[in-house]
Tab-separated table of C-alpha atoms in Angstrom:
chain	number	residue	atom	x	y	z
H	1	UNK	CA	84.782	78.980	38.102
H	2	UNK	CA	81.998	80.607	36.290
H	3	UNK	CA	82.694	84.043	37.397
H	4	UNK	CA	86.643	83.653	35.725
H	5	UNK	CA	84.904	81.975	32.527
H	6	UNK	CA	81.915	84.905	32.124
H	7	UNK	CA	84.903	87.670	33.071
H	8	UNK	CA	87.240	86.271	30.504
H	9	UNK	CA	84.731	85.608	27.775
H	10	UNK	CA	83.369	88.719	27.786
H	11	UNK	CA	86.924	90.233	27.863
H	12	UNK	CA	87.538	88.150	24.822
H	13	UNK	CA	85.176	89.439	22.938
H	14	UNK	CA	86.108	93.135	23.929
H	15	UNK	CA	89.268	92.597	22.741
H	16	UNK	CA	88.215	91.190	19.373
H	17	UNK	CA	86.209	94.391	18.678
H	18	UNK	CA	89.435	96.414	19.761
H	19	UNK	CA	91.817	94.974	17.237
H	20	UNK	CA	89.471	94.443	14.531
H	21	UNK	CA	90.775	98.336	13.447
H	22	UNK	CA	94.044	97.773	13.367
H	23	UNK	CA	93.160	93.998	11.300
H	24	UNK	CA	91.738	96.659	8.981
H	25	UNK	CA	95.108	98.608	8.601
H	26	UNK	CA	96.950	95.818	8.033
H	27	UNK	CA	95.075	94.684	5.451
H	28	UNK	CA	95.287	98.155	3.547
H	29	UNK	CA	99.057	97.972	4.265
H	30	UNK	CA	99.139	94.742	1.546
H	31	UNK	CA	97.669	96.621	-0.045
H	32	UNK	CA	98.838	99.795	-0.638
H	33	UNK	CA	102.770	98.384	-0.097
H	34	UNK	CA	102.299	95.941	-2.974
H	35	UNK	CA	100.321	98.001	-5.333
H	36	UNK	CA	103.359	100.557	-4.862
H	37	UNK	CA	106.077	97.965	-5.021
H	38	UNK	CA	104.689	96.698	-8.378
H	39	UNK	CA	104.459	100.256	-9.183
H	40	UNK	CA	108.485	100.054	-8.542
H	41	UNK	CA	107.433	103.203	-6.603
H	42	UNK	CA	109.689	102.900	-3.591
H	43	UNK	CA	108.988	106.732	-1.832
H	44	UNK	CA	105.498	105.527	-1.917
H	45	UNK	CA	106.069	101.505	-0.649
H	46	UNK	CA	107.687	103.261	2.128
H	47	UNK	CA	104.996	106.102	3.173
H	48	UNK	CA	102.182	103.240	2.897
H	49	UNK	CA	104.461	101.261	5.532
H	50	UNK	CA	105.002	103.937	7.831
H	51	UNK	CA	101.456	105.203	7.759
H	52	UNK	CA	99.809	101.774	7.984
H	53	UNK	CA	102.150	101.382	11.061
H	54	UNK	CA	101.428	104.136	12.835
H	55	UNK	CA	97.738	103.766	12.207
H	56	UNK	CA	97.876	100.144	13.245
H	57	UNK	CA	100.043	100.743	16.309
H	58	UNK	CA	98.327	103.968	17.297
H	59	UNK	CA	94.479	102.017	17.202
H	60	UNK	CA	96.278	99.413	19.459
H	61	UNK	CA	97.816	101.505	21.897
H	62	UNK	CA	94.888	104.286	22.326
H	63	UNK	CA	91.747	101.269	21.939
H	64	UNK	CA	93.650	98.841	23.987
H	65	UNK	CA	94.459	100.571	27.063
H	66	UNK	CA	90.833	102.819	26.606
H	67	UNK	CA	89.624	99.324	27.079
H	68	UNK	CA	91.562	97.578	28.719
H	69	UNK	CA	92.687	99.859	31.342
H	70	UNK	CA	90.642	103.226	31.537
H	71	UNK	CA	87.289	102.012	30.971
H	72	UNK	CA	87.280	98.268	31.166
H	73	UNK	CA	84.972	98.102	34.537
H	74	UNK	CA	82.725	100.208	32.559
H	75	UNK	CA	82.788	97.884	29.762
H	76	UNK	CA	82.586	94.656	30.684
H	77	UNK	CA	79.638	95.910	33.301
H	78	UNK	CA	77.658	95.793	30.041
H	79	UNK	CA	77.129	92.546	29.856
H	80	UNK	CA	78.155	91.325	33.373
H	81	UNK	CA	75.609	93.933	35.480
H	82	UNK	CA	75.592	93.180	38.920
H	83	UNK	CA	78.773	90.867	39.075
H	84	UNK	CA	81.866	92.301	40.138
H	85	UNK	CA	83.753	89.250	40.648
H	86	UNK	CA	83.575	88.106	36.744
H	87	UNK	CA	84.374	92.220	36.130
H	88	UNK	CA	87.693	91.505	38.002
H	89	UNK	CA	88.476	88.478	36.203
H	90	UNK	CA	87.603	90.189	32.960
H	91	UNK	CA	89.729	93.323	33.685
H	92	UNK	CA	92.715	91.087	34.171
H	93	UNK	CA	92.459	89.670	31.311
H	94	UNK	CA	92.169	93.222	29.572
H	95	UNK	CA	95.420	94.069	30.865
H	96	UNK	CA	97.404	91.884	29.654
H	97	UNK	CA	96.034	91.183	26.366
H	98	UNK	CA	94.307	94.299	25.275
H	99	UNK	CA	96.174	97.224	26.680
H	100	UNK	CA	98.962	95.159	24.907
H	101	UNK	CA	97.387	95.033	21.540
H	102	UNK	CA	99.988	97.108	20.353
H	103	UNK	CA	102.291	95.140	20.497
H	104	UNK	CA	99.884	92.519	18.535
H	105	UNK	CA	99.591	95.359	15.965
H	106	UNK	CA	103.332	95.671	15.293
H	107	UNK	CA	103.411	92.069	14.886
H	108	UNK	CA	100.551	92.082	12.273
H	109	UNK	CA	102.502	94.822	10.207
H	110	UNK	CA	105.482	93.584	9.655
H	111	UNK	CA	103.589	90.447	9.091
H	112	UNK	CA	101.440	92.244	6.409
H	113	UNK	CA	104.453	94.129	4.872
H	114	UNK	CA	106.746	90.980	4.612
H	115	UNK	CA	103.336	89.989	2.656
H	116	UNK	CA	103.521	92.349	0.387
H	117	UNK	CA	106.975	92.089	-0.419
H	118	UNK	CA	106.345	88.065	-1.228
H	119	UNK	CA	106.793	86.475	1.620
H	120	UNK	CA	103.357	85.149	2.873
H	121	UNK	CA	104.945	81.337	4.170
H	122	UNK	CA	107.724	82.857	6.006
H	123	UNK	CA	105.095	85.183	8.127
H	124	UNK	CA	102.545	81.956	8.153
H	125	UNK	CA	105.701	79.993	9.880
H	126	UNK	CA	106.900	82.535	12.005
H	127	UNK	CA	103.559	83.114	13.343
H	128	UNK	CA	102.970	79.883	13.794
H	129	UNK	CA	106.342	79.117	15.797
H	130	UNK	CA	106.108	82.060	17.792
H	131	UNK	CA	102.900	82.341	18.880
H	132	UNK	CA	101.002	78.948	19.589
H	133	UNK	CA	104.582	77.339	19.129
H	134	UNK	CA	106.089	79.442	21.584
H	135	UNK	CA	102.449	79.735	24.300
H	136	UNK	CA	102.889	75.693	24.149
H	137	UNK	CA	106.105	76.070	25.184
H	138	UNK	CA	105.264	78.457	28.089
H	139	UNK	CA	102.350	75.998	29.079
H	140	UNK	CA	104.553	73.108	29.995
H	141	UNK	CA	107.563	74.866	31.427
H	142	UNK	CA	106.837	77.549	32.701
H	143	UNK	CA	103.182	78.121	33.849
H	144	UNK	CA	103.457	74.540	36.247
H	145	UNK	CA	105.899	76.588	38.665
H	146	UNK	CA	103.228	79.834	38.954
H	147	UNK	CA	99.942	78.526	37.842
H	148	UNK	CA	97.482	81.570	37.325
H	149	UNK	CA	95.670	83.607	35.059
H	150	UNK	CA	98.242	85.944	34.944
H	151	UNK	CA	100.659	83.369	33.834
H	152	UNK	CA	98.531	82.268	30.999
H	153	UNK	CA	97.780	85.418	29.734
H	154	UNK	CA	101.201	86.679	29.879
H	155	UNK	CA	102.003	84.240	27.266
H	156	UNK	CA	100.175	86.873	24.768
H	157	UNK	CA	102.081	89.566	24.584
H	158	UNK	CA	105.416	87.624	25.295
H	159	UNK	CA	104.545	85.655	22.230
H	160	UNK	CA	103.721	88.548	19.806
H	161	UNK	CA	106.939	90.246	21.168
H	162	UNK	CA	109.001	87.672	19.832
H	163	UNK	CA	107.226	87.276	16.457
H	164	UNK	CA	107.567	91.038	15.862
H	165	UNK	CA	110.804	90.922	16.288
H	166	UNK	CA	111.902	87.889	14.288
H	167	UNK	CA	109.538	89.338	11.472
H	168	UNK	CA	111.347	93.096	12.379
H	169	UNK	CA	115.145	91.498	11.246
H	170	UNK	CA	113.531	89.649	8.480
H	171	UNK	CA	112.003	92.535	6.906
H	172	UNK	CA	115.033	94.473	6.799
H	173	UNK	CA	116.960	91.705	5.092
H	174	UNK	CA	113.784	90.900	2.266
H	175	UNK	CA	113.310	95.113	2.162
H	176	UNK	CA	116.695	95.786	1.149
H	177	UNK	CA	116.924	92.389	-0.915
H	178	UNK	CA	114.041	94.028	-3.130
H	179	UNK	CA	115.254	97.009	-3.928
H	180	UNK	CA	118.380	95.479	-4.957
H	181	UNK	CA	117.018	93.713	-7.667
């Protein structure tokens, strides 16, 4: 109805303003790991990583559940004054996707540090297969036996779980691999 798609929309766009930070710590985290790893500087590739990390995971944790959990009715009363039933609809969709966006964070810095190392296609493809690949997936099978919001946006951090850690085993194979050389 229009009070789920004004709720969710609105959400949406909440949640684009919350991980657009940790998008930005990412990106330094290319950045800084492969200036360092051309640098053959490998204290520093690592203190880039971790710090990038933390950053990126920290800006998802605290901004996602600020916004998606403390002060969502707040927030999404902004733009939706006077309609309570499109807040409701937007704060569910807050918790699921951006009180999780650290987990979304962890998946975009591995993603950015596999990057850096040399491996842009096999983060491209992993993304690819784990998150639209693997929310497909949940569409067909499993959303038909509990269709609801919930199910649908439960996909999200499901789907980023499972691309951080296929990305999490991979970097610790192409890590090592480097320093080998």
């Amino acid at each position: 109805g229009a009070a789920n798609l004004a709720g969710v929309t609105v959400a949406n766009n909440l949640d684009i303003l919350g991980g657009a930070l940790q998008i930005a710590f990412n990106s330094t985290c290319v950045t800084f790991m492969a200036q360092n790893i051309g640098a053959h500087n490998k204290k520093r590739t690592l203190q880039a990583f971790g710090l990038c990390g933390l950053c990126s995971v920290l800006s998802g944790l605290i901004l996602g559940n600020l916004c998606g959990r403390v002060f969502s009715e707040e927030l999404l009363g902004l733009f939706l004054p006077d309609n309570p039933e499109a807040i409701a609809w937007g704060q569910r969709k807050l918790i699921y996707t951006t009180a999780n966006n650290w987990l979304a964070a962890i998946m975009g810095w591995i993603s950015a540090s596999l990057q850096a190392l040399g491996y842009p296609a096999f983060t491209t493809v992993n993304n690819l297969i784990c998150v639209p690949g693997f929310r497909i997936i949940w569409m067909n099978f499993v959303y038909p036996s509990m269709p609801s919001l919930e199910m649908v946006l439960l996909s999200h951090p499901l789907s980023w779980s499972l691309s951080s850690t296929i990305s999490i085993i991979f970097f610790l194979f192409a890590y090592r691999r480097h320093w080998k050389k």
